[in-house]
Structures are given as C-alpha cells and as structure tokens.
Tab-separated table of C-alpha atoms and ligand atoms in Angstrom:
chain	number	residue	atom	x	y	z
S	450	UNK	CA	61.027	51.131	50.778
S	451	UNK	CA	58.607	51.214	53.587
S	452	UNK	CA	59.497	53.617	56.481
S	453	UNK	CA	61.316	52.244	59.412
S	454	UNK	CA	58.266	53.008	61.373
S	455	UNK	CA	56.114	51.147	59.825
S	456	UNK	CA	58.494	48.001	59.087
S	457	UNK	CA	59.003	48.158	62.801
S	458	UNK	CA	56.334	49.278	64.671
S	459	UNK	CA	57.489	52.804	65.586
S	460	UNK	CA	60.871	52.060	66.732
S	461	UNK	CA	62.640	54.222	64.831
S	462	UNK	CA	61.817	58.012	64.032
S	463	UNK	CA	62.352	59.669	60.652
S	464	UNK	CA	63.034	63.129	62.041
S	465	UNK	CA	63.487	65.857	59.303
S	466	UNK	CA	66.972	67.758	59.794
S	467	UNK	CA	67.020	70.271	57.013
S	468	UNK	CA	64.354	71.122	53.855
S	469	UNK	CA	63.562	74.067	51.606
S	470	UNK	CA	66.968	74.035	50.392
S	471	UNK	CA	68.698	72.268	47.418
S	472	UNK	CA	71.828	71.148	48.880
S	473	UNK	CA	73.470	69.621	52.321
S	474	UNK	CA	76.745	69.434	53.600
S	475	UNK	CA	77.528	65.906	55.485
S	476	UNK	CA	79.952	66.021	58.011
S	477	UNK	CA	82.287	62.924	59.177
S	478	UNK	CA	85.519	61.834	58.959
S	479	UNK	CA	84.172	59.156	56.395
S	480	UNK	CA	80.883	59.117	54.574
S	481	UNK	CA	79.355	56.355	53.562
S	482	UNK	CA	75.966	56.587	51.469
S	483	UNK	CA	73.637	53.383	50.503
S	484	UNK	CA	70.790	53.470	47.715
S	485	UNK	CA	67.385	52.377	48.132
S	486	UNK	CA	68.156	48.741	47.823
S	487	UNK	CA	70.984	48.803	50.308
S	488	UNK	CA	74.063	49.162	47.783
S	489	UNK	CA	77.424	50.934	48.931
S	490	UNK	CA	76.917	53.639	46.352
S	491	UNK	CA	79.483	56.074	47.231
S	492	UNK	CA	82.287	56.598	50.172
S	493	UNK	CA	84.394	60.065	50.525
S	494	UNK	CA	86.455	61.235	53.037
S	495	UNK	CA	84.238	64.452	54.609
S	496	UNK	CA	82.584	67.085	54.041
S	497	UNK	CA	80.920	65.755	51.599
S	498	UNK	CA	78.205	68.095	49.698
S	499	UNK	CA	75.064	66.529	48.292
S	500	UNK	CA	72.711	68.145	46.063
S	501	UNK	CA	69.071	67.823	44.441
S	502	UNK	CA	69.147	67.738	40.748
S	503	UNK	CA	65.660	67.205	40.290
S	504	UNK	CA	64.531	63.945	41.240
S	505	UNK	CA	68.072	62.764	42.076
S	506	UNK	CA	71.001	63.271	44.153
S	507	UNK	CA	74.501	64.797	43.392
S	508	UNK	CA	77.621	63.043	45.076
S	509	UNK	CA	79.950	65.912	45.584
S	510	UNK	CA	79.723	67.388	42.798
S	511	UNK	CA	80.025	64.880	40.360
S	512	UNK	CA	78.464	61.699	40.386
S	513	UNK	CA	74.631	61.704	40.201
S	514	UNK	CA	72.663	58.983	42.034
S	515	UNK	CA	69.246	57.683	42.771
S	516	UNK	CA	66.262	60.015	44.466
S	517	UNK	CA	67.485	58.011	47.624
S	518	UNK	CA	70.648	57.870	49.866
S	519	UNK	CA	70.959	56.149	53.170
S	520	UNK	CA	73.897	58.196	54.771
S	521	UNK	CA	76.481	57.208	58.055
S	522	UNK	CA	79.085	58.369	58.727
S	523	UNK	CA	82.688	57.724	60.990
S	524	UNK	CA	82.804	58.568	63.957
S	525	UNK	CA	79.365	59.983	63.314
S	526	UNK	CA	77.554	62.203	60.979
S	527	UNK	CA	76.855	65.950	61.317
S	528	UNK	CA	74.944	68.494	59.144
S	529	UNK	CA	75.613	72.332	59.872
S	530	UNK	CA	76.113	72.681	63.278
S	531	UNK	CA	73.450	70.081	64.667
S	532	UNK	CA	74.672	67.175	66.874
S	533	UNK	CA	75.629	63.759	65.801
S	534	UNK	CA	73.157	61.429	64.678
S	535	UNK	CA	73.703	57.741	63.430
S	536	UNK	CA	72.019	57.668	60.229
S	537	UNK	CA	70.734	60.317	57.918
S	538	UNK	CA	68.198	59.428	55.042
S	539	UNK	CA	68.493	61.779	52.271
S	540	UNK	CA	65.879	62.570	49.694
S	541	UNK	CA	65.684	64.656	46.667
S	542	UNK	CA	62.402	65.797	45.373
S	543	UNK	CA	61.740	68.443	42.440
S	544	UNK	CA	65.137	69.647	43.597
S	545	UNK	CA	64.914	70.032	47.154
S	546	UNK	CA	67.399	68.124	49.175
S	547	UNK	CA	65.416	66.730	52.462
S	548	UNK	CA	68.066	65.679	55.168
S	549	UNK	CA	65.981	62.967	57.566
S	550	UNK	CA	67.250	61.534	60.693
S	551	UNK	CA	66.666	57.922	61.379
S	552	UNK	CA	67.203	57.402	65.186
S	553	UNK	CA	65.907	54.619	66.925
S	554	UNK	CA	62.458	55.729	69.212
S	555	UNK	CA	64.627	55.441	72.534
S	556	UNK	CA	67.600	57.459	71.565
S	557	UNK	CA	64.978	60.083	70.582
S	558	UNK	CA	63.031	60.236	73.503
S	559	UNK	CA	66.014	60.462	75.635
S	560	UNK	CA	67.664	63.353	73.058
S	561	UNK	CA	64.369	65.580	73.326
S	562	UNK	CA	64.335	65.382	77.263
S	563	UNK	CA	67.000	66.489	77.015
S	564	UNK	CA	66.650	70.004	75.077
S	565	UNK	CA	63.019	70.345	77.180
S	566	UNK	CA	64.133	70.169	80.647
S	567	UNK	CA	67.401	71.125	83.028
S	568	UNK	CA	69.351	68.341	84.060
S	569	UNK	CA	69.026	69.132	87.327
S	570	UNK	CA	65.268	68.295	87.113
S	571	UNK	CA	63.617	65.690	89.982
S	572	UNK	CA	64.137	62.195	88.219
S	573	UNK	CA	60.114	61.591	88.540
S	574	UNK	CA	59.631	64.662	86.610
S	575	UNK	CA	62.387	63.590	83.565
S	576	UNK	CA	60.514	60.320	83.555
S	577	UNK	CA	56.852	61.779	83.337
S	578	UNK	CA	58.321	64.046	80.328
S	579	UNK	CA	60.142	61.294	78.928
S	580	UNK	CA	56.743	59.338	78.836
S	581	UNK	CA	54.991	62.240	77.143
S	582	UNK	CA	57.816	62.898	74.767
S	583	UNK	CA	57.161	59.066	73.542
S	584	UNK	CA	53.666	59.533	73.434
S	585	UNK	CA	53.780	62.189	71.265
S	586	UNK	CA	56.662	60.746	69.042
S	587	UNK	CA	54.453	57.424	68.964
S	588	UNK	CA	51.002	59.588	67.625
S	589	UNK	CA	53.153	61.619	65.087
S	590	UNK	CA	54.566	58.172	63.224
S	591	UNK	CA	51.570	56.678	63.667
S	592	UNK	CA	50.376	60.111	61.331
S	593	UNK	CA	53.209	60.865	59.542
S	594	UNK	CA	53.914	64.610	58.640
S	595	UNK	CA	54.837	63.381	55.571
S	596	UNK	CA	55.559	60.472	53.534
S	597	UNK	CA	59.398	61.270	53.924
S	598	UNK	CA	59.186	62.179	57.523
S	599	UNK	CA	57.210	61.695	60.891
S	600	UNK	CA	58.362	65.078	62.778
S	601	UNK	CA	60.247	67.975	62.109
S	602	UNK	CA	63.134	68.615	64.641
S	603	UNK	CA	61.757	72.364	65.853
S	604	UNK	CA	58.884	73.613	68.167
S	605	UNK	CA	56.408	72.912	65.735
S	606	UNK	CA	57.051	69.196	66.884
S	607	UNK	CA	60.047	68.695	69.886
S	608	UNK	CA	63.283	70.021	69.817
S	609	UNK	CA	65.916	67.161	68.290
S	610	UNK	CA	69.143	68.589	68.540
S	611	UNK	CA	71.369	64.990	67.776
S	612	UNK	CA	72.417	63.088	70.202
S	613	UNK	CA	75.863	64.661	71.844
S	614	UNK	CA	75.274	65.933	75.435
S	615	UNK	CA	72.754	64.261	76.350
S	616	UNK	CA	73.789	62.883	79.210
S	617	UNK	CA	73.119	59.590	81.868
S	618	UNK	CA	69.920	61.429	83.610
S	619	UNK	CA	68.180	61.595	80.205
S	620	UNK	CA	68.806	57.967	79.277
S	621	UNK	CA	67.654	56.910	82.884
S	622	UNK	CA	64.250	59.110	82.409
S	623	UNK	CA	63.912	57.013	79.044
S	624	UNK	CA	65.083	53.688	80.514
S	625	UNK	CA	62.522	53.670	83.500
S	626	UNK	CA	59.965	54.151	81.384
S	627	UNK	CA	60.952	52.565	78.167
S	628	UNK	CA	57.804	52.052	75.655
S	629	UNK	CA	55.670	53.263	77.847
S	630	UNK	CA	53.037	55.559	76.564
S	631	UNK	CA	49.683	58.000	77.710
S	632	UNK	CA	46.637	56.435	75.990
S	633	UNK	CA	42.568	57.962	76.114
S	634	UNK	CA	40.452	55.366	75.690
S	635	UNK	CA	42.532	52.862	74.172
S	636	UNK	CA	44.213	55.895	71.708
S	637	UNK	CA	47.421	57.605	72.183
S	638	UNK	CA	46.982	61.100	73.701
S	639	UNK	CA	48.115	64.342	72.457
S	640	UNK	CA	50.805	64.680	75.087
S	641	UNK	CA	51.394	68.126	74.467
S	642	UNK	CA	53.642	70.183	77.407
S	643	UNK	CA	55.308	73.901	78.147
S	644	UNK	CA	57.856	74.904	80.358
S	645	UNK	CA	55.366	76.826	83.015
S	646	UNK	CA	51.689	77.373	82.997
S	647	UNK	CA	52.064	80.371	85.720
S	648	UNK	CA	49.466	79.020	87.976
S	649	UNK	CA	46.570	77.753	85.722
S	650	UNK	CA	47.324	75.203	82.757
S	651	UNK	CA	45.199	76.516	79.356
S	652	UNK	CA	42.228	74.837	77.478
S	653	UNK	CA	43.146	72.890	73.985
S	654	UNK	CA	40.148	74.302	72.394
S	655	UNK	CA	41.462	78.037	73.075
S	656	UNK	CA	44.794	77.350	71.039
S	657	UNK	CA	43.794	74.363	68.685
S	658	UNK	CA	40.084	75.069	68.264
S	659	UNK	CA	39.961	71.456	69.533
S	660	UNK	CA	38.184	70.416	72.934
S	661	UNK	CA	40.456	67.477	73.864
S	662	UNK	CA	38.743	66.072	76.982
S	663	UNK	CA	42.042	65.166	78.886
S	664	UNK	CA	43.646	68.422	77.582
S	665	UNK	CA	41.446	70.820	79.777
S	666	UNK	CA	42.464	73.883	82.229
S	667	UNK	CA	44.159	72.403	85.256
S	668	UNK	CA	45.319	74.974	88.596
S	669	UNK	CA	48.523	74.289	89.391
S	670	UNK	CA	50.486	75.541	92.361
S	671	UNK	CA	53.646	73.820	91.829
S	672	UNK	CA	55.423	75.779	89.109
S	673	UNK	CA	56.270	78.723	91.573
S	674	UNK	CA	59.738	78.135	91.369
S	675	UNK	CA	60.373	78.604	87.531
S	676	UNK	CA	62.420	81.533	86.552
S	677	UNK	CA	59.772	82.682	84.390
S	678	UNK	CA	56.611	82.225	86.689
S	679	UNK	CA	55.994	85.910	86.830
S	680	UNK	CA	58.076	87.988	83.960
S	681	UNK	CA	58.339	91.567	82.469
S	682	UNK	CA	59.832	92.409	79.022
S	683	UNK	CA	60.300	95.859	78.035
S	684	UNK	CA	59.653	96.651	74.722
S	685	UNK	CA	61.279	99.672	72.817
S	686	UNK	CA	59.035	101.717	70.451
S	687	UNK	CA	61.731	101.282	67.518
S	688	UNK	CA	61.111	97.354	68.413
S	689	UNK	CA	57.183	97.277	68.314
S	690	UNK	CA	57.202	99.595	65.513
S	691	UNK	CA	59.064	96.562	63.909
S	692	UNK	CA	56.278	94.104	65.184
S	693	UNK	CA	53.526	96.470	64.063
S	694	UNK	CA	55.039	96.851	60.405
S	695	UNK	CA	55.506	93.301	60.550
S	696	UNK	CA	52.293	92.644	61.151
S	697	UNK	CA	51.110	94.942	58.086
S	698	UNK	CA	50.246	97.762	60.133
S	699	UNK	CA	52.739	101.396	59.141
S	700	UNK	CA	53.946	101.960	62.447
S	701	UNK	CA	52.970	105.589	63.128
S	702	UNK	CA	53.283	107.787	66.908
S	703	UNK	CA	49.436	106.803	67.500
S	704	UNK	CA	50.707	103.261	67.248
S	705	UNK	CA	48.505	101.090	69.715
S	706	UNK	CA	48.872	97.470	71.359
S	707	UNK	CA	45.913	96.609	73.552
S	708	UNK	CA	44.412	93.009	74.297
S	709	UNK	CA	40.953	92.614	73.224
S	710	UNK	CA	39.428	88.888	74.151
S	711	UNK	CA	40.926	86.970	76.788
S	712	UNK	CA	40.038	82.574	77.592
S	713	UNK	CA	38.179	82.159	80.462
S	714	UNK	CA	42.304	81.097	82.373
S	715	UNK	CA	42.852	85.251	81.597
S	716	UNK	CA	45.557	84.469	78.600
S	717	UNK	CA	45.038	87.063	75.549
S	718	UNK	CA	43.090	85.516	72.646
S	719	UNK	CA	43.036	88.497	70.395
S	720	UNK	CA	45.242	91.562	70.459
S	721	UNK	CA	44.470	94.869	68.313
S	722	UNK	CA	47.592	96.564	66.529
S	723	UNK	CA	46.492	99.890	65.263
S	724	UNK	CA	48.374	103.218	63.884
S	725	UNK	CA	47.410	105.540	61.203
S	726	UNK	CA	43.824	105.000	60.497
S	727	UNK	CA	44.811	101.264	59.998
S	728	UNK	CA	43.922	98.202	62.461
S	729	UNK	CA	44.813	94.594	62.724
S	730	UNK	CA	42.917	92.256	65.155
S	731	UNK	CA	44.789	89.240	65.621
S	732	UNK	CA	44.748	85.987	67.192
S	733	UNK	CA	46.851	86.451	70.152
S	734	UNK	CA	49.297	83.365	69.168
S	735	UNK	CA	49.770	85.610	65.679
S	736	UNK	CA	51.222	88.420	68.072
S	737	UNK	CA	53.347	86.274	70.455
S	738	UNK	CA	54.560	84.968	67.292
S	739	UNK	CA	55.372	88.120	65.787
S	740	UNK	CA	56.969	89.969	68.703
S	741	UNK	CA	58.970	86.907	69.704
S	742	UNK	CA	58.361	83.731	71.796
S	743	UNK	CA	60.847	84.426	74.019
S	744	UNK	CA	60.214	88.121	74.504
S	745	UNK	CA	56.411	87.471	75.014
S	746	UNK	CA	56.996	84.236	76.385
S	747	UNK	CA	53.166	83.111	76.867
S	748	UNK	CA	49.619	85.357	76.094
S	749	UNK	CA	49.050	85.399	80.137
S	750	UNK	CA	50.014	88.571	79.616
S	751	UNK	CA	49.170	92.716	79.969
S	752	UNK	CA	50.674	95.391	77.975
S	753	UNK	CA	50.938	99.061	78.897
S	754	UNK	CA	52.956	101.939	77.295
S	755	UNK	CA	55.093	103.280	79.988
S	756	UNK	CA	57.665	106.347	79.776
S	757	UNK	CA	58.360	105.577	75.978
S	758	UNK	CA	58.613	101.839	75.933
S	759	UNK	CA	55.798	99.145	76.022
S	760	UNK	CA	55.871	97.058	79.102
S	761	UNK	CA	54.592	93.290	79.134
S	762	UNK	CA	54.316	91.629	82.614
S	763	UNK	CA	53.536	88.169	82.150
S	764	UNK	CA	52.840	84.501	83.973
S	765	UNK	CA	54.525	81.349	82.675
S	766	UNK	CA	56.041	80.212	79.195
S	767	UNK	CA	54.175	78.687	76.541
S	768	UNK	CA	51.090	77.849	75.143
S	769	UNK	CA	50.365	76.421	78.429
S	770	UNK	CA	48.604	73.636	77.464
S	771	UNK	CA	48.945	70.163	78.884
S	772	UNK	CA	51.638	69.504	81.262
S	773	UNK	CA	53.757	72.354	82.931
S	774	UNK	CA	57.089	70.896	82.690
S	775	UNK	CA	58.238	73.048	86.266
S	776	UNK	CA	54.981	71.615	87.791
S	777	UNK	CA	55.604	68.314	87.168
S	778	UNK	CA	59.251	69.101	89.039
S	779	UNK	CA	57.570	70.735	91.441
S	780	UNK	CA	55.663	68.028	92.037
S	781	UNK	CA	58.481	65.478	92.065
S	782	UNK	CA	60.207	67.697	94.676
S	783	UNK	CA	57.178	67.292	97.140
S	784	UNK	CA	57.227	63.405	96.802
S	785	UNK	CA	55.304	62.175	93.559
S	786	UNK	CA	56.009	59.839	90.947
S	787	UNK	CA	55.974	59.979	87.076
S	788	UNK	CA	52.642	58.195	87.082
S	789	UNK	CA	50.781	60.782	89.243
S	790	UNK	CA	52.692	63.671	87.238
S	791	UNK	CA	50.323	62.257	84.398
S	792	UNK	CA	47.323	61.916	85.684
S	793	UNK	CA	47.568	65.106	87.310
S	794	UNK	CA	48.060	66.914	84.143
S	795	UNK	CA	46.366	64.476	81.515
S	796	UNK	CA	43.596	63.798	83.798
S	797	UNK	CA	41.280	60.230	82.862
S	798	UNK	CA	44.220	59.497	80.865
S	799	UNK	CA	46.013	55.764	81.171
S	800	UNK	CA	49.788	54.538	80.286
S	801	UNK	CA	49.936	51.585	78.854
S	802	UNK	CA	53.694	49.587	78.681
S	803	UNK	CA	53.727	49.365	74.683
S	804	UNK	CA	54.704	51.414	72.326
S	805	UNK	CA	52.636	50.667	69.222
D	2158	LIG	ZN1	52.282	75.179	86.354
C-alpha cells in the first residue's frame, strides 16, 4: 500500500508514536482495526492490546492477523498517555510492534505549534512557526525516515503530542498560512528553529557539519524577553560525577569540566571531562546531551566550580540554529509579519503557496 504521502502529495503525515517494543495498548471506547486491503478485521470494546508475533499482529491476545492494521477508534484513539489522534497505522516487523500516526499535514502543523510555542505568542510569530513547522514536515515526507514512517514524534524531529489542547490560536497560525512553505532555490529549506538564540543565532555547519547557505549566524536583538535569555544551573558534584561516569570517565575528586573549542558565535564545540588519569574530549552537543538539555539548555555556555558545586551561566535554549522562536515574537511585538519573520531568519529564502 503506498504511503498516504505519496498517494497524496504530502497531505497526510505518518508520524511514528511508539517502536522498540513488541506490544501496544490502544485506547478507545471502541476499536476498530482494518487490514491492508481495507477489510473490518477486528472490533473490541477498549483497551485493546496488540502485539508483534513476528511478521504479524496479535488481536488481544488471541486472534493473529496480517503484518498490517489500520486502527480508529470511538471517540478517538489513545496509546499510553499521548493525546488523541484519528488514525493509527500499526506495523509488525521481526516482532516489533511500530504504532504510526496518520494525521492529515494541517492537523499536524497546527498540533506541533502548539507544543513549540506559548499560546500567548504574537499571531505573526505562530504563523511564521507554523510555516516552518510545514516546511520541515513537507522535506521529511518528501525523505522519509523510513519506509513505515516520515518523522518520529520527539526532538529528533518536532514534538507531536496528539491533537487534544491544541487550541483556536494554533489552528489560526496554520489556517493563515495553509500549504505554504520556505523554499531555496526552488527546494524546500531545512526550516530548522529553537526556542532562543541569546543574542546571536548559530552556524549549521558548527552542529550538522553542513554549511547550509540560508542557515548561517544571524544577531538578533529581539529574544531579550525569553525566560531563558541569560540562565544559570547549578550543578552538584554527586550530579556531574553522574555525567562524568556517564560519559565513561570514573568520577574521581580531581574530576574536571572545562570547554576547550568554541564557534566563532562563542557556543562550546568541545568540552574536556577528565578525573583519574583518564580524559574524554567531546563534542560539546555529546555533553549537553549527557548532562541534560534542559539543565544545560544550549552550549553558549561557561562552567566554573564554585564552593562545591559546578556553576553553568548560559545564553538562550537550543541548538540555536535557524529561527529563534522568542525572536520571531519579539519581532511580531514590534510590528512585523510572518513573511519578514522568515526572511529575517532564513535569509535569500522564498515561500511559495504549495505544499508539494
Ligand atoms: Zn534570538
């Protein structure tokens, strides 16, 4: 069965839920599940469990379908504690049960603006992310993931969450600029984003290894009024001893942190971890990811040892490349529109009104 992306054109997204694990738990007041050629197979009052058996599906425990199921449910279907979604594609392959979301492009877009920005964001700034968030969705189904799934619903890609609470200012971001999309000479762009740059967006090529020409360091005076602009975390030894062992170095008293290459916007490329004769020197996204994203919340960052705990002072949050999502509000608040939001931050970029 070809993927609803490419029978349609990108106008659905197959959004992976839940992998790695053998079984799923469907959630509904009725279930409903389809084969691959469209067949009621099985209906159950919920929960119902499903389970890989190899190359095939278990319905609750006793009746074993097809490597395929095409779940809904009524009112709506839930699995584990993430928010409703419409339709759930399920998959079983050499006994792992994939869970993938089906949602229509739209009710996407407006579901990750949701989880990126407050609701209380300038509605030229919702609609500038909204356009980015479709960009972005657009590229990855254009290049699937995988040949189950275009995204996966973390950080790695956007944050998809289902689609309760997301409320009228979300849809209206998506509905102003429905299909809509950032294109570099005649391609879609890698509209990548953060919540705040700190005063000076970052490179592509320092995070990815990738120049991207429209993806270059930007200033940007408009995200002074994030909550994280300028931050401090206070680490406690027992905690970076954790990080250090983590990191495959034996946390001993000599135990050292120190930043040892910055990019040329001052954020820490490599950081040295050292104790006990032994040393690590790491990419400085390997550390942030270690000690905790939202502890270290971006690598524009110093680190001192201070009366018995190690203190990180810090600009922004994020990789801090692309657009800064409080910019683009800040921004908004002084008068401009989505369309200057990004060209400001994707700069020599164009939108285009289709989505591919
Ligand atoms: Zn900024």
């Amino acid at each position: 069965m070809a993927s609803p992306s490419e029978a349609t054109g990108a106008r659905f997204i197959r959004v992976l839920l839940s992998g790695g694990t053998s079984g799923v738990v469907l959630e509904g007041e009725t279930v409903r599940g389809w084969g691959a050629d469209g067949r009621l197979e099985a209906e159950a009052a919920g929960p119902v469990a499903l389970a890989a058996v190899g190359e095939r599906i278990r319905w609750n425990g006793s009746r074993l379908l097809g490597d395929t199921l095409d779940a809904a449910g009524v009112p709506d279907l839930r699995i584990g504690n993430r928010k409703g979604t419409s339709r759930v594609r399920l998959i079983a392959r050499k006994g792992e049960l994939l869970a993938v979301a089906v949602e229509p492009l739209e009710a996407y877009v407006a579901a990750v603006v949701s989880r990126e920005a407050p609701p209380r964001f300038h509605p030229e700034a919702l609609a500038a992310l909204a356009v980015a968030v479709r960009t972005y969705a657009a590229g990855a189904a254009a290049r699937p993931r995988d040949p189950a799934y275009d995204v996966v619903a973390t950080v790695e890609d956007q944050v998809f969450d289902g689609m309760d609470g997301v409320s009228q200012v979300f849809r209206e971001a998506g509905d102003r600029t429905r299909g809509m999309v950032v294109r570099y000479r005649g391609e879609l762009a890698r509209t990548v984003y953060h919540s705040t740059c700190g005063g000076r967006t970052e490179d592509a090529v320092a995070v990815w290894g990738t120049d991207i020409p429209y993806l270059r360091a930007q200033f940007c005076d408009d995200c002074t009024d994030s909550p994280v602009y300028r931050w401090e975390y206070r680490m406690s030894d027992a905690e970076a001893r954790r990080v250090a062992k983590a990191l495959g170095v034996p946390p001993g008293k000599d135990l050292q942190i120190d930043v040892t290459g910055r990019t040329r916007t001052g954020r820490a490329s490599r950081v040295r971890v050292s104790s006990a004769g032994v040393s690590r020197d790491l990419a400085g996204a390997e550390f942030r990811r270690a000690a905790g994203y939202a502890k270290v919340r971006s690598l524009k960052m110093e680190v001192v040892r201070v009366a018995g705990e190690w203190r990180f002072t810090g600009e922004g949050w994020g990789h801090g490349v692309g657009m800064c999502q409080y910019g683009a509000n800040g921004m908004a608040m002084r008068g401009a529109g989505f369309r200057e939001i990004l060209a400001r931050y994707y700069p020599g970029t164009e939108i285009s009104g289709e989505t591919p």
